[in-house]
Coordinates of C-alpha atoms in Angstrom, one line a residue:
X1 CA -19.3 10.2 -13.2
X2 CA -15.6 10.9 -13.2
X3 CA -14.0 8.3 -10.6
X4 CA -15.1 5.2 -8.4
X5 CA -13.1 4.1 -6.1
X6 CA -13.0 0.0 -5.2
X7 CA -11.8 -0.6 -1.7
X8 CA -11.8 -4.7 -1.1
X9 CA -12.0 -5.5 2.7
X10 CA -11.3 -8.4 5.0
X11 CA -10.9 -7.8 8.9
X12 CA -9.4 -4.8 8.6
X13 CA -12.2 -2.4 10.3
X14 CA -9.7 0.5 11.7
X15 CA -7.7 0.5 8.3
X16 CA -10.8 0.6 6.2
X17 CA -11.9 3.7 8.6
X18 CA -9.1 5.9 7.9
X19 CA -8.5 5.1 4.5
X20 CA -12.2 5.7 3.5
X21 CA -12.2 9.2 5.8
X22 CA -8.8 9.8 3.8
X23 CA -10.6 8.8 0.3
X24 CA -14.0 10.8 0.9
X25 CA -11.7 14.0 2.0
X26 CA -9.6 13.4 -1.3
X27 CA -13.4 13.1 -3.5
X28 CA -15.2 16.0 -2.0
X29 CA -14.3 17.7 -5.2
X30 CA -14.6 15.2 -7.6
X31 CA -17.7 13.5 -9.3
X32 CA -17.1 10.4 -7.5
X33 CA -18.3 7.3 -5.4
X34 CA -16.8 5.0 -3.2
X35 CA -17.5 1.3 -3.3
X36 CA -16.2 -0.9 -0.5
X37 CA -16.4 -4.7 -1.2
X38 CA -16.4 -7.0 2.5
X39 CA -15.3 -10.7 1.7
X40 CA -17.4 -11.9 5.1
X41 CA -15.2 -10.2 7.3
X42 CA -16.0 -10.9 11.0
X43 CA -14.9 -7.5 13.0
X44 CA -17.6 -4.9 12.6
X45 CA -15.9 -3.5 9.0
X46 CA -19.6 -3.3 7.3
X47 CA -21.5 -1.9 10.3
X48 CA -18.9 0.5 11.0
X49 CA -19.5 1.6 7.0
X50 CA -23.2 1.6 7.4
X51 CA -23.0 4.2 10.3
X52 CA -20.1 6.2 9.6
X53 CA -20.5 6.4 5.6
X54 CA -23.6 6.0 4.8
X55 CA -23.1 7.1 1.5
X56 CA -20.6 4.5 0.5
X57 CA -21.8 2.1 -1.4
X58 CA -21.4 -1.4 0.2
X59 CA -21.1 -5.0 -1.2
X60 CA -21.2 -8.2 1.3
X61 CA -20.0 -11.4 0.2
X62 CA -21.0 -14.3 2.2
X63 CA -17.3 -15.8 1.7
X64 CA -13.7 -15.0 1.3
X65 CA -13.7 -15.2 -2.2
X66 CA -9.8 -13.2 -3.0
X67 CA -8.5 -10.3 -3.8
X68 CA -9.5 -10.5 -8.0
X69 CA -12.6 -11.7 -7.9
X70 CA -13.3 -9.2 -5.1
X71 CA -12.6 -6.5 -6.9
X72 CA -14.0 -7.9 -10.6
X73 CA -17.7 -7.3 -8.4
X74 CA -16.8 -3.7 -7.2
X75 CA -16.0 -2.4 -11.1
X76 CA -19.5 -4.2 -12.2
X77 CA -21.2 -1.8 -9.8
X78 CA -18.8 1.0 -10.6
X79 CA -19.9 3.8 -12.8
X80 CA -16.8 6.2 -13.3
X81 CA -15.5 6.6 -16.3
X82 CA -12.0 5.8 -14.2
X83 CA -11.5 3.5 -11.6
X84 CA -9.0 3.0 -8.6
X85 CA -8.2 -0.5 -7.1
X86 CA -7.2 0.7 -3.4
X87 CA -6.5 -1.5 -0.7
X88 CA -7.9 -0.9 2.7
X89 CA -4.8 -0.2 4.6
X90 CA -3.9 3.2 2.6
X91 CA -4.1 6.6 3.4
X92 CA -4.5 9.1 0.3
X93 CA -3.5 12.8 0.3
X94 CA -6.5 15.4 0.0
X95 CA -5.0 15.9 -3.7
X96 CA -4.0 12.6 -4.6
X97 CA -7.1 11.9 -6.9
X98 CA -6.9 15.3 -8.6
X99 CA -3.4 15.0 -9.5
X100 CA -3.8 11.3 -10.9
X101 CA -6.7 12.6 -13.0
X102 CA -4.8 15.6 -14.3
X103 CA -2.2 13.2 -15.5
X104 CA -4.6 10.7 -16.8
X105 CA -5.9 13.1 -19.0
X106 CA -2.4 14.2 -20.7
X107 CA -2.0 10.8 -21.6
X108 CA -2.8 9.8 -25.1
X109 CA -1.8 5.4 -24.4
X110 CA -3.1 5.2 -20.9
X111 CA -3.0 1.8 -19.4
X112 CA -2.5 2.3 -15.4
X113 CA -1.2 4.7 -13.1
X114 CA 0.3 3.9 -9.9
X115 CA 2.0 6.0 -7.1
X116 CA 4.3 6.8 -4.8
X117 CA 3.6 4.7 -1.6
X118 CA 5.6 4.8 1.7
X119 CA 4.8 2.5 4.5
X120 CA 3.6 4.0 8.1
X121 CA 7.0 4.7 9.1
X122 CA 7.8 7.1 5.9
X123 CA 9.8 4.6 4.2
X124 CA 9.7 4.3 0.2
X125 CA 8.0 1.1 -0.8
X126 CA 10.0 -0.2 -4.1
X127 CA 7.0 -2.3 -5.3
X128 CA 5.4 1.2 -6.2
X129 CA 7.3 0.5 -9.5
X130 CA 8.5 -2.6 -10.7
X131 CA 9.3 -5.4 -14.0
X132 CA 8.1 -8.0 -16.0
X133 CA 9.2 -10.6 -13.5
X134 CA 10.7 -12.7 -15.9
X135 CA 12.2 -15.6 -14.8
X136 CA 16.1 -14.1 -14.2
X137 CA 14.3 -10.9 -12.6
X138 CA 12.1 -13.2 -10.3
X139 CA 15.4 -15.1 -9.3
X140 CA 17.3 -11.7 -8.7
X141 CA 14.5 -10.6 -6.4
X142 CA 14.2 -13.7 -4.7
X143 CA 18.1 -14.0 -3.7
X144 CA 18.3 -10.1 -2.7
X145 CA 20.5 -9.6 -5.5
X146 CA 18.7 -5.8 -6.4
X147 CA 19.5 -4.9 -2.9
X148 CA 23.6 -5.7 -3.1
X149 CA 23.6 -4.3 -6.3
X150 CA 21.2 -1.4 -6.1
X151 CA 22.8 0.5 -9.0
X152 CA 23.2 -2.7 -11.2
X153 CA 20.7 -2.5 -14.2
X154 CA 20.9 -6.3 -14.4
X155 CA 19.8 -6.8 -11.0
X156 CA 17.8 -4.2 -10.3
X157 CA 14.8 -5.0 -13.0
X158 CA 12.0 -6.2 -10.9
X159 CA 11.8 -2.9 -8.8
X160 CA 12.5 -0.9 -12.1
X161 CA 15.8 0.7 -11.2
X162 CA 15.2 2.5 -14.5
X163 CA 13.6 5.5 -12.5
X164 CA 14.0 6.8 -9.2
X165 CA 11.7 7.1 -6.2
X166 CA 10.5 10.7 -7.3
X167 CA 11.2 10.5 -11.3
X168 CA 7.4 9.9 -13.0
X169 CA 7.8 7.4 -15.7
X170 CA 6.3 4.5 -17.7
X171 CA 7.0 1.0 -16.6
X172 CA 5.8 -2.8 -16.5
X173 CA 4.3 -3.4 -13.6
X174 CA 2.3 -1.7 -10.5
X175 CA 1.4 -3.1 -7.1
X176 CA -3.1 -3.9 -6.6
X177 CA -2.9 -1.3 -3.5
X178 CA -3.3 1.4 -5.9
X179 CA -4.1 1.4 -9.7
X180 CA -6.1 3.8 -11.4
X181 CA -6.9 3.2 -15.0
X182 CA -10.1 3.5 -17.4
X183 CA -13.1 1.3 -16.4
X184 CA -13.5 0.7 -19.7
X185 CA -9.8 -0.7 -20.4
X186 CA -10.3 -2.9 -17.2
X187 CA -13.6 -4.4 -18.9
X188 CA -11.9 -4.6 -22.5
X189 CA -9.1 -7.1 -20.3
X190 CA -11.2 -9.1 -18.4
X191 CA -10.0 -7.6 -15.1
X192 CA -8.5 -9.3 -12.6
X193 CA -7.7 -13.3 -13.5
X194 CA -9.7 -14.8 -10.9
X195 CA -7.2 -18.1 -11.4
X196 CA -4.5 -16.1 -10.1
X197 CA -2.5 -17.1 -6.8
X198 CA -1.9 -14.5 -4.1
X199 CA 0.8 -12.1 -5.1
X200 CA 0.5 -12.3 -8.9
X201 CA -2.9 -10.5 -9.7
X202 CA -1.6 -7.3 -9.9
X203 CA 1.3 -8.3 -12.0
X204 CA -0.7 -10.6 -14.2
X205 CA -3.2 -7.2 -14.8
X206 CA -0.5 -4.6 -15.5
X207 CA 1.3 -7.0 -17.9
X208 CA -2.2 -7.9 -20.3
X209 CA -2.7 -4.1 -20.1
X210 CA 0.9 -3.3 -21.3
X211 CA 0.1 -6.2 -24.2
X212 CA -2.7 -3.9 -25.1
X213 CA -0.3 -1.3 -27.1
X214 CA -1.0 1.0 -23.5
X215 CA 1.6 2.7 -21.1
X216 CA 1.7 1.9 -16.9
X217 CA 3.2 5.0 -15.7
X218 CA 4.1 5.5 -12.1
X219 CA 3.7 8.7 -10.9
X220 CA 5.5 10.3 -8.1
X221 CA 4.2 13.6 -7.6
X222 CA 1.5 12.7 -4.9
X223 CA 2.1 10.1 -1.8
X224 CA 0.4 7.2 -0.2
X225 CA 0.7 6.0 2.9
X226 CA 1.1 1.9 2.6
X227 CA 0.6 0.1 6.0
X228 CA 0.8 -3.7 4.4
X229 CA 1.2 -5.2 7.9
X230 CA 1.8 -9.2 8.3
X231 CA 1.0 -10.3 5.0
X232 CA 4.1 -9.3 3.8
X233 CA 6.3 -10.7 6.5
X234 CA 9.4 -12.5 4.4
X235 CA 8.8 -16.4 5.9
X236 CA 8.7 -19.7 4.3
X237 CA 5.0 -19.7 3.6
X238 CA 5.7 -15.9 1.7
X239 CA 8.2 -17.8 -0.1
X240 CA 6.3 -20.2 -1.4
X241 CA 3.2 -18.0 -2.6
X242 CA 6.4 -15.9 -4.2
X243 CA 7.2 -19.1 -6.1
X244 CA 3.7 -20.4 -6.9
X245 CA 2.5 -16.7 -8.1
X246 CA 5.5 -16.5 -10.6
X247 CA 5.1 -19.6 -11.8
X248 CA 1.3 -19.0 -12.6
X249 CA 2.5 -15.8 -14.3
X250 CA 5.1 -17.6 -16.2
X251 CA 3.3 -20.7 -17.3
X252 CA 0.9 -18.3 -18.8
X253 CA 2.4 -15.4 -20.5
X254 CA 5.8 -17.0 -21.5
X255 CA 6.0 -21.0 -21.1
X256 CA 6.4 -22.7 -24.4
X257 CA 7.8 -25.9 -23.8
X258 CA 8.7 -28.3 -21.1
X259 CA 12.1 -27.3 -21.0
X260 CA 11.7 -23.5 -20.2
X261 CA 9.2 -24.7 -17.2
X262 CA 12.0 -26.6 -16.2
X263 CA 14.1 -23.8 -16.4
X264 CA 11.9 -21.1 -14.2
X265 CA 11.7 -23.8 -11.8
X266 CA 15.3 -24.3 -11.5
X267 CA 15.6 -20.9 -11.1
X268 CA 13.3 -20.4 -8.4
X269 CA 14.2 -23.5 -6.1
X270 CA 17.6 -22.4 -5.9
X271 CA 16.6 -18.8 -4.7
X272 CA 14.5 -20.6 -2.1
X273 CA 17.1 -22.3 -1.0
X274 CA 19.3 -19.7 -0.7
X275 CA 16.6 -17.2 0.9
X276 CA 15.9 -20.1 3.9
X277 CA 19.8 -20.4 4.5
X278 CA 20.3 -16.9 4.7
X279 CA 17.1 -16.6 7.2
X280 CA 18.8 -18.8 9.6
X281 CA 21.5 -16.2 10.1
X282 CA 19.3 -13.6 10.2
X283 CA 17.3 -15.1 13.8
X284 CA 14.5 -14.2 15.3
X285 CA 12.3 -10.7 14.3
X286 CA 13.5 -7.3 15.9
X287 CA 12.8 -7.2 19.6
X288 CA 9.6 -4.3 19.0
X289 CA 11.2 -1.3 20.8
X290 CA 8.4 0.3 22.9
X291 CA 8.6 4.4 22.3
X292 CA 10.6 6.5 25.4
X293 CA 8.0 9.3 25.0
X294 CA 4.9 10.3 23.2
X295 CA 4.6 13.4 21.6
X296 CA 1.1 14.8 20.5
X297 CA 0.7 17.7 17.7
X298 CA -3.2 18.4 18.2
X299 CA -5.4 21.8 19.0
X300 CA -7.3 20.3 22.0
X301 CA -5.4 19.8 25.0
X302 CA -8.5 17.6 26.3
X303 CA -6.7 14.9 23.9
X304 CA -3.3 15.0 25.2
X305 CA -5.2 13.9 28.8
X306 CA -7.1 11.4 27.4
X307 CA -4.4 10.1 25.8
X308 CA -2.1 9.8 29.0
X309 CA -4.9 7.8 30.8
X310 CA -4.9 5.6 27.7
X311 CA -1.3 4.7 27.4
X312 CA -0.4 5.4 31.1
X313 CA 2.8 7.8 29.9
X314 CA 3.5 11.1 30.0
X315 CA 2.4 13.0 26.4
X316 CA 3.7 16.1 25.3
X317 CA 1.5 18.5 24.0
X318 CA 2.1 20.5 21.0
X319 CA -0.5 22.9 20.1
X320 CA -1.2 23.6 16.4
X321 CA -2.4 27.2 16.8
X322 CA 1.2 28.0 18.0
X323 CA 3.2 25.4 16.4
X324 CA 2.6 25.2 12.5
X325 CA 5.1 23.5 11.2
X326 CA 4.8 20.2 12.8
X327 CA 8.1 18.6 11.0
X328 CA 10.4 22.0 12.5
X329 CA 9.4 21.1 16.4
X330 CA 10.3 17.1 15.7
X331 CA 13.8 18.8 16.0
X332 CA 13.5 19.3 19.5
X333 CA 11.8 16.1 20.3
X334 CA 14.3 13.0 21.6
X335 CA 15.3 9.8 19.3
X336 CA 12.4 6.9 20.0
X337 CA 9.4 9.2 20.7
X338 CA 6.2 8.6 19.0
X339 CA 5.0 11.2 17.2
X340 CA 0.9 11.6 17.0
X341 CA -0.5 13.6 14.6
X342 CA -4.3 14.6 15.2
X343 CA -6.2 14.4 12.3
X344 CA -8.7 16.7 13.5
X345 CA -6.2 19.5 12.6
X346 CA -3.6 18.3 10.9
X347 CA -4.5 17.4 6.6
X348 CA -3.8 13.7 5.6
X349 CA -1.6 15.3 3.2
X350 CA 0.7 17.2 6.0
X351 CA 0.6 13.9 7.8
X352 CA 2.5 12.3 5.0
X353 CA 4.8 15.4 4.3
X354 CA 5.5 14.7 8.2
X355 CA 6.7 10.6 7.6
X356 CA 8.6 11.6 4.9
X357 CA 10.2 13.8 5.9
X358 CA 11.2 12.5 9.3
X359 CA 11.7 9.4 7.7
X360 CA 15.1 7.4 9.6
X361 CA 15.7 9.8 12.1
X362 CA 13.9 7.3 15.0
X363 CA 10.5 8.3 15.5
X364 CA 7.5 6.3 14.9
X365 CA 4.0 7.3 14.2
X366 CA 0.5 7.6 15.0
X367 CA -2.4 9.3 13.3
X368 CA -5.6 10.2 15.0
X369 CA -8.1 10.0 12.7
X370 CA -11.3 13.3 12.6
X371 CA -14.0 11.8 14.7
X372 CA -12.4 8.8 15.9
X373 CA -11.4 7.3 19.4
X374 CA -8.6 5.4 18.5
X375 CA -5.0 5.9 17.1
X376 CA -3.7 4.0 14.0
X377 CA 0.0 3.3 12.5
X378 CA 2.6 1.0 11.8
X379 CA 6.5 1.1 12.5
X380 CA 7.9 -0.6 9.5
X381 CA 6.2 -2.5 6.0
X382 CA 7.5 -6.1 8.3
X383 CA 4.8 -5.5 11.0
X384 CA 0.9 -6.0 11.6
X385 CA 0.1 -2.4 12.0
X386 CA -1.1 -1.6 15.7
X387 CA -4.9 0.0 16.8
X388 CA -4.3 1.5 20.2
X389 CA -8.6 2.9 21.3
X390 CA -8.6 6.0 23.2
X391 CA -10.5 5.2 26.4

């Protein structure tokens, strides 16, 4: 078997829909499975699996056991020869998996291979590529100093300002929401450390790899879609897994003596610090604008009436056997609509052409996904992603 594919879920049942629709379009050619490992969620994730996908192969846990362990459990049942680690609130491109493969394969020092990922407003996601989050670069991060400096190659090391957005490339470190690598080379390393704190798995994985003598590449030449949602909100409690996750990594890969503890400590206290006083200027979150308009690209003009009854708005209809190019007619359509794009007609793949493309020009987004009554998006990587069910 070529590829298994590990997707660890927790309460996230319309997520895990579309991203496993959008990962069994993107295998259909491939020698494949798909393993999808529930940590006792309590929405309907696994029966929703056992009657839509039958032929994913499903693991319950009777507890929340975390993200490493999690996963550790779905590559002991995996039989690819490579695997990918894919959270549940993704969206793959119908080629994503061939063209990840195809590069694998030219690679002689293969360690992991990340992607491109966007969030669900089209919006480039630096963490697609980052550092060794050493202690400087964890303080630079921390204190926003990579974002007044963008250009700086002193500040700019933790989101590897080495290489641009769409420039493929080796670096340190890639983000747990999509790594693809040898099963073998994730056995040979032990996986994920299952002592690791929240946000520091991934690093702490990429990092033993790169140890290894291998190459992390991220590759930009195919797109996910990224919906991260409330987890990554930038509060104290963030802060503080930020800090506790660095240390771990620290303490372990670099810590020598008291003094250099002392030292990453210092570091990150005083970017704390400086992170809360610059939160009280900031106030409250964005007042969540509510769209002026809907717009709906589809073939079934059935849809656009079901969806009026469901959101109680008027919904343009676009069809698709007229209107091909779906990003050409956004042209015409006014600042603040929402644009849905039905799945049933439109290609994951052209639905992420569409965010990128239209990305900062004030629409927002919703995807339909084939064979489901409900719509699914998010406006912006600061934001639980929103489920609106077609009645």
């Amino acid at each position: 078997m070529q590829l298994s594919v590990i997707i660890l879920n927790y309460n996230v049942r319309y997520f895990l829909e579309i991203c496993v629709l959008s990962v069994q379009t993107a295998l259909s050619n491939i020698d494949s499975e798909i393993i999808v490992v529930d940590n006792n969620s309590q929405d309907d994730s696994c029966e929703m699996i056992k009657q839509r996908f039958p032929n994913v192969t499903l693991i319950q846990n009777n507890d929340n056991i975390g993200f490493p362990k999690g996963n550790n459990i779905g590559v002991a049942r995996a039989k690819g020869e490579y695997i990918c680690i894919l959270n549940p609130d993704t969206v793959v491109a119908e080629d994503t998996f061939l063209k990840i493969l195809a590069f694998a394969k030219e690679q002689k020092d293969l360690g992991i291979i990340g992607c491109k990922l966007i969030d669900g407003a089209g919006n480039f996601l630096p963490e697609s590529k980052r550092g060794v989050p050493t202690p400087w670069v964890a303080f630079t991060k921390i204190i926003g100093l990579h974002k007044i400096f963008p250009k700086s190659r002193l500040f700019c090391k933790y989101y590897a300002g080495h290489l641009e957005e769409n420039q493929t490339g080796k670096v340190d470190i890639l983000v747990g929401a999509f790594m693809v690598m040898k099963r073998d080379l994730y056995l040979e390393v032990g996986g994920f450390d299952e002592e690791c704190f929240m946000y520091s798995d991934d690093i702490d994985l990429s990092y033993v790899v790169s140890k290894t003598g291998r190459a992390n590449y991220y590759f930009h030449e195919t797109t996910v879609i990224h919906y991260k949602g409330e987890s990554t909100i930038k509060d104290g409690t963030y802060m503080k897994r930020f800090q506790e996750a660095m240390n771990f990594f620290y303490k372990k890969h670099f810590s020598s003596d008291d003094l250099q503890s002392l030292f990453f400590t210092f570091f990150m206290k005083i970017g704390i610090i400086f992170f809360s006083f610059i939160k009280k200027f900031q106030g409250q979150a964005k007042f969540k604008r509510k769209p002026i308009c809907f717009e709906l690209y589809s073939s079934c003009p059935e849809m656009a009436k079901k969806l009026t009854a469901t959101l109680q708005n008027k919904v343009a209809y676009h069809d698709l056997k007229t209107e091909k190019e779906v990003i050409s007619y956004l042209n015409k359509c006014a600042v603040g609509a929402e644009v849905v794009l039905d799945n049933e007609f439109i290609s994951f793949k052209e639905c992420i052409a569409v965010l990128e493309l239209a990305v900062n020009r004030g629409f927002t987004f919703k995807i339909r996904p084939k064979n489901a009554n409900f719509l699914i998006g998010s406006n912006n990587s600061n934001e639980i992603g929103e489920v609106i069910k077609i009645e």
